[in-house]
XYZ file of C-alpha atoms in Angstrom:
363
model
C 23.155 20.150 0.006
C 21.930 16.697 0.547
C 20.194 16.324 4.413
C 21.351 13.409 6.321
C 19.225 9.715 5.734
C 17.017 8.814 9.231
C 19.016 7.552 11.305
C 18.924 4.395 12.065
C 16.210 2.940 14.718
C 17.796 0.144 18.311
C 15.828 -2.783 17.935
C 16.454 -6.248 19.587
C 19.947 -6.192 19.084
C 20.424 -4.472 15.695
C 19.680 -1.575 13.814
C 16.878 -1.185 12.094
C 17.332 1.398 9.089
C 14.888 2.855 6.239
C 11.881 1.098 4.046
C 10.225 1.154 0.745
C 6.909 0.407 2.336
C 5.859 0.384 -1.786
C 8.037 -1.250 -4.123
C 7.231 -2.070 -7.183
C 7.785 -6.243 -8.825
C 7.532 -6.383 -12.420
C 6.902 -9.395 -14.302
C 8.579 -9.894 -17.693
C 6.934 -11.935 -19.957
C 3.392 -9.760 -18.720
C 0.978 -12.419 -17.937
C 1.884 -15.024 -19.746
C 4.838 -15.310 -17.881
C 2.390 -16.999 -14.933
C 0.999 -19.440 -16.688
C 3.480 -21.995 -15.480
C 1.965 -20.776 -11.498
C -1.773 -22.036 -12.845
C -3.903 -24.529 -12.397
C -3.811 -26.938 -15.010
C -6.498 -26.561 -15.850
C -6.678 -23.224 -16.612
C -3.625 -23.309 -18.211
C -5.715 -24.160 -21.585
C -7.549 -20.368 -21.471
C -4.987 -18.583 -21.404
C -3.202 -20.122 -24.161
C -2.107 -17.869 -26.786
C -0.863 -17.877 -30.493
C 2.491 -17.190 -30.035
C 4.098 -15.538 -27.060
C 5.441 -12.442 -26.570
C 9.034 -11.932 -25.192
C 10.508 -8.941 -24.302
C 13.832 -7.756 -22.806
C 14.250 -7.397 -19.356
C 11.861 -5.317 -17.359
C 13.141 -2.885 -15.459
C 12.174 -4.303 -11.476
C 11.410 -7.793 -12.433
C 14.863 -9.000 -11.688
C 15.030 -9.212 -7.385
C 18.516 -9.507 -7.054
C 18.872 -6.669 -9.343
C 16.378 -4.740 -7.819
C 18.251 -5.265 -3.735
C 21.785 -4.464 -5.071
C 20.964 -1.141 -7.377
C 17.911 0.195 -5.331
C 17.728 -1.568 -1.909
C 21.423 -1.933 -1.297
C 22.184 1.500 -3.013
C 19.329 3.790 0.072
C 20.614 1.185 3.178
C 17.151 0.156 3.379
C 16.451 -2.945 5.758
C 13.192 -3.926 4.799
C 10.642 -3.597 1.281
C 7.073 -3.878 0.295
C 5.902 -5.870 -2.677
C 2.692 -3.458 -4.366
C 2.332 -6.319 -7.472
C 0.923 -3.880 -10.386
C 0.003 -6.423 -12.733
C -3.633 -4.765 -12.658
C -6.925 -7.228 -12.373
C -8.932 -4.518 -11.413
C -9.312 -4.454 -15.021
C -10.197 -8.020 -15.557
C -14.888 -8.505 -15.989
C -14.585 -12.133 -15.703
C -13.797 -13.161 -11.297
C -12.524 -16.337 -12.597
C -9.676 -15.732 -14.368
C -9.485 -12.560 -12.151
C -8.820 -15.291 -9.762
C -7.137 -17.685 -11.169
C -4.409 -15.014 -12.751
C -3.436 -13.135 -8.873
C -3.067 -16.001 -7.109
C -0.559 -17.331 -10.236
C 0.831 -14.358 -9.163
C 0.960 -14.771 -5.263
C 2.359 -18.585 -6.397
C 5.445 -16.623 -8.804
C 6.306 -13.470 -6.734
C 6.850 -16.356 -3.229
C 8.754 -18.472 -5.545
C 10.994 -16.018 -7.687
C 11.045 -12.737 -5.154
C 11.131 -13.743 -1.207
C 14.068 -15.883 -1.232
C 16.353 -14.111 -3.348
C 16.140 -11.280 -0.096
C 15.497 -11.708 3.519
C 14.177 -7.898 3.115
C 10.998 -8.348 0.900
C 7.664 -8.861 2.164
C 5.296 -9.099 0.025
C 1.794 -7.184 -0.450
C -0.017 -10.629 -1.665
C -2.818 -9.483 -3.687
C -6.414 -10.759 -2.855
C -9.376 -10.606 -5.995
C -11.980 -7.791 -5.431
C -14.111 -9.347 -7.462
C -14.879 -12.047 -4.449
C -14.160 -11.036 -1.086
C -15.249 -14.811 0.243
C -12.571 -15.161 -1.755
C -9.890 -13.022 -1.180
C -10.018 -14.532 2.606
C -9.954 -17.306 1.994
C -6.399 -17.102 -0.685
C -5.074 -14.670 3.270
C -6.402 -17.637 5.269
C -3.895 -19.741 2.759
C -1.366 -17.465 3.226
C -1.515 -17.817 6.710
C 1.907 -19.936 7.462
C 3.859 -17.351 4.869
C 5.912 -15.148 7.733
C 6.185 -12.877 5.015
C 3.702 -11.481 3.778
C 2.865 -7.536 4.329
C 0.164 -6.710 4.240
C -3.242 -8.047 1.756
C -3.159 -6.342 -1.421
C -6.991 -4.755 -2.505
C -7.016 -3.539 -5.818
C -10.516 -1.150 -5.810
C -13.486 -2.555 -7.684
C -15.855 1.044 -8.145
C -17.682 -0.031 -5.042
C -16.544 1.741 -2.324
C -14.384 1.024 0.989
C -17.305 1.479 3.563
C -19.352 -0.678 1.919
C -20.213 -4.240 3.809
C -18.490 -6.666 0.616
C -15.537 -6.209 2.175
C -16.158 -7.379 5.282
C -15.086 -10.897 4.642
C -11.543 -9.771 3.750
C -10.951 -6.585 6.826
C -12.341 -9.746 9.776
C -9.524 -11.932 7.584
C -6.987 -9.227 7.019
C -7.461 -8.332 11.088
C -7.440 -11.818 12.067
C -3.600 -11.870 10.749
C -2.470 -8.896 12.045
C -2.253 -7.055 8.437
C -2.997 -3.927 7.007
C -4.774 -3.564 4.518
C -3.128 -1.974 0.756
C -4.303 -0.435 -1.699
C -2.727 1.342 -4.040
C -3.236 2.471 -8.165
C -3.590 -0.310 -10.517
C -3.955 1.145 -14.056
C -7.700 0.952 -14.844
C -9.282 3.692 -11.897
C -10.680 6.418 -14.501
C -11.210 4.178 -17.196
C -11.612 1.281 -17.765
C -15.598 -0.068 -16.745
C -15.965 -1.708 -13.502
C -12.728 0.759 -12.400
C -12.654 3.057 -9.244
C -14.369 6.889 -11.502
C -12.785 10.277 -11.378
C -14.921 13.284 -11.591
C -16.216 14.409 -14.704
C -16.011 11.421 -17.152
C -12.975 9.397 -18.477
C -9.313 11.451 -18.333
C -7.968 12.184 -22.148
C -3.752 11.656 -20.950
C -2.276 10.007 -18.802
C -0.983 13.080 -17.392
C -4.690 14.311 -16.481
C -5.721 10.227 -14.512
C -2.569 10.597 -12.447
C -2.934 14.354 -11.015
C -7.125 13.083 -10.610
C -5.654 10.493 -9.016
C -6.626 11.257 -4.876
C -10.278 11.969 -6.294
C -10.705 8.031 -5.681
C -8.228 8.088 -2.259
C -10.478 10.917 -0.933
C -13.574 8.876 -1.458
C -12.667 6.037 0.380
C -11.499 7.505 2.485
C -14.429 9.720 3.898
C -16.680 5.638 3.021
C -13.792 3.486 5.015
C -14.658 6.648 8.359
C -18.228 7.740 7.734
C -19.020 3.517 6.976
C -18.293 2.838 10.686
C -15.223 0.039 9.104
C -12.757 1.801 12.169
C -15.710 0.380 14.688
C -17.500 -2.625 13.053
C -12.578 -3.569 12.672
C -11.217 -2.265 15.820
C -7.919 -2.763 15.462
C -7.414 -2.407 11.659
C -5.001 -0.597 9.389
C -5.841 0.464 5.915
C -2.566 2.153 3.939
C -3.230 3.753 0.947
C -0.327 3.371 -1.057
C 0.440 6.246 -4.043
C -1.706 7.951 -3.776
C -0.374 11.106 -2.291
C -1.463 12.795 1.504
C -1.039 16.777 1.332
C -4.675 16.180 -0.003
C -5.677 14.691 3.430
C -5.375 17.218 5.463
C -8.204 19.831 4.624
C -10.237 16.580 3.841
C -10.317 15.989 7.371
C -10.420 18.914 8.357
C -14.438 18.783 6.599
C -15.190 15.358 8.128
C -14.850 17.160 10.865
C -17.178 20.560 10.213
C -19.825 17.721 8.982
C -20.160 15.579 11.202
C -19.949 17.725 13.744
C -23.148 19.238 12.531
C -24.548 16.313 10.386
C -23.987 14.129 13.453
C -27.329 12.628 13.167
C -26.954 10.266 10.438
C -23.733 8.471 11.651
C -24.191 8.011 15.063
C -22.198 4.899 14.484
C -19.173 7.143 13.979
C -17.655 7.469 17.546
C -15.504 10.332 17.644
C -13.868 13.042 15.255
C -12.957 11.581 11.594
C -9.497 12.835 12.241
C -9.119 11.231 14.627
C -9.944 7.569 12.585
C -7.905 8.576 10.688
C -4.604 9.428 12.404
C -5.095 5.869 14.445
C -5.564 3.630 11.858
C -4.950 4.893 8.013
C -1.955 4.855 6.867
C -0.157 6.476 3.897
C 3.067 6.223 1.333
C 4.986 9.092 0.722
C 4.966 9.128 -2.546
C 4.381 10.891 -5.090
C 4.397 14.153 -2.956
C 3.501 17.953 -3.842
C 6.647 20.014 -4.995
C 5.492 22.989 -2.002
C 8.160 25.420 -0.132
C 10.220 23.483 2.497
C 8.262 25.329 5.651
C 4.922 25.622 4.096
C 5.457 21.245 3.618
C 6.857 20.974 7.169
C 3.599 22.987 8.922
C 1.274 19.900 6.496
C 3.033 17.088 7.654
C 2.912 18.561 11.521
C -0.266 18.430 10.450
C -1.493 15.485 9.788
C 0.620 14.527 12.687
C 3.034 12.268 9.053
C 4.692 11.471 12.439
C 1.880 8.373 12.638
C 0.756 8.692 9.666
C 3.619 8.647 7.057
C 5.689 5.708 5.679
C 8.266 5.869 3.380
C 8.100 5.119 -0.304
C 10.362 5.632 -3.467
C 7.704 3.663 -5.578
C 10.622 2.567 -7.447
C 11.032 1.429 -11.042
C 9.009 4.023 -12.289
C 9.183 7.416 -14.052
C 8.274 9.247 -10.625
C 10.682 6.984 -7.758
C 12.013 9.354 -5.244
C 15.908 8.823 -3.630
C 15.653 8.623 0.991
C 18.054 11.443 0.866
C 16.464 14.090 -1.953
C 13.131 13.353 0.116
C 14.023 13.509 3.641
C 14.122 17.805 3.493
C 10.398 17.866 3.300
C 10.273 16.009 6.483
C 10.911 17.471 10.098
C 13.840 16.571 11.078
C 12.286 15.641 14.770
C 9.955 13.330 12.716
C 12.225 11.529 9.910
C 12.771 8.270 11.872
C 8.707 7.897 12.028
C 8.452 8.838 8.701
C 11.585 6.186 7.194
C 11.335 2.828 8.863
C 9.267 3.392 12.402
C 5.012 4.021 11.477
C 6.442 1.157 8.871
C 7.541 -1.556 11.473
C 4.969 -0.700 13.378
C 1.855 -0.635 10.660
C 2.961 -4.325 9.376
C 4.468 -6.043 12.290
C 4.306 -9.704 10.502
C 7.369 -7.489 8.856
C 8.549 -6.588 11.953
C 9.482 -9.556 13.456
C 10.064 -10.763 10.429
C 12.654 -8.172 10.469
C 13.941 -8.250 14.443
C 14.174 -12.353 14.024
C 10.620 -13.311 15.908
C 10.356 -9.965 18.699
C 8.350 -8.174 18.235
C 8.800 -3.955 17.575
C 9.118 -2.008 21.145
C 7.817 1.007 22.014
C 11.121 2.567 22.114
C 9.928 5.500 19.158
C 7.377 6.016 20.419
C 7.939 8.898 22.619
C 7.759 11.180 19.803
C 4.245 10.747 19.743
C 2.503 13.753 20.903
């Protein structure tokens, strides 16, 4: 028997139901469909000998996605994370043109299609100053939920990324990282341990290595001390790996504190306060073990429901909620998302900030 979905939470005179924190809006026609959203001088560089026409890709029709996914699951909101990758580009100018065009496309084509859609604004990892300007340029767009930062082979604790963190924090936006395709395979993108995976399966299994390295880097280089209040979301990297990593970080921090005096408290505390994980993909462990793991992770503070729609390993709400302890389900379903994405919260609740009515579940 399927478990009941997490209960909705009263908010601002209405109810807030589940929120999908990882929904992918695809572009039919590929990057060529973005040419009309580019500056005129950039269109010449993007010209091709012949245009490739294709049928509608799954996840490329915003109204159909709303009907077949959002309505079917009873979702009250979704964070759109684009996956037309730019971190495999070696030309920063081309990457900038395409990322800005993609943002324009999604703002004009997707956001008007359904008020539940909120965009993770893609920014240019090759040029953090330009990325910060892109965030600033959209400061008056109320349906921007967060900043999507495709990763390069530069760990997130580096001061290289500070302009992005500073601007995101000023605008109340979390920074979201997500596998984009080039990881472990393209020059300049993040690598996995040992070498280049031979198959997609190997690469998919190894992706948490990238998240582990970047989470350690964020904490040990003092990013959360430098930018108090900043939230970082690790989307689609899984989460089960985070518990043993927190143990190891705490252990070595206690023994080697002289190397990182700016890390003022146990690393696990920074994770619980400032880091969030999306639920998909989730290991298929026995139910009792998964419940224990989620409690060790403080999943009522750190974990958010996601589906990865429309991909092959996507989740359904009712199927996945069995893995969540019953007293955590409302938190994982939507409450933590509303706290993590404050601009989306205001949009979904008619301008009212998310209240603290549900925080009594925190321990």
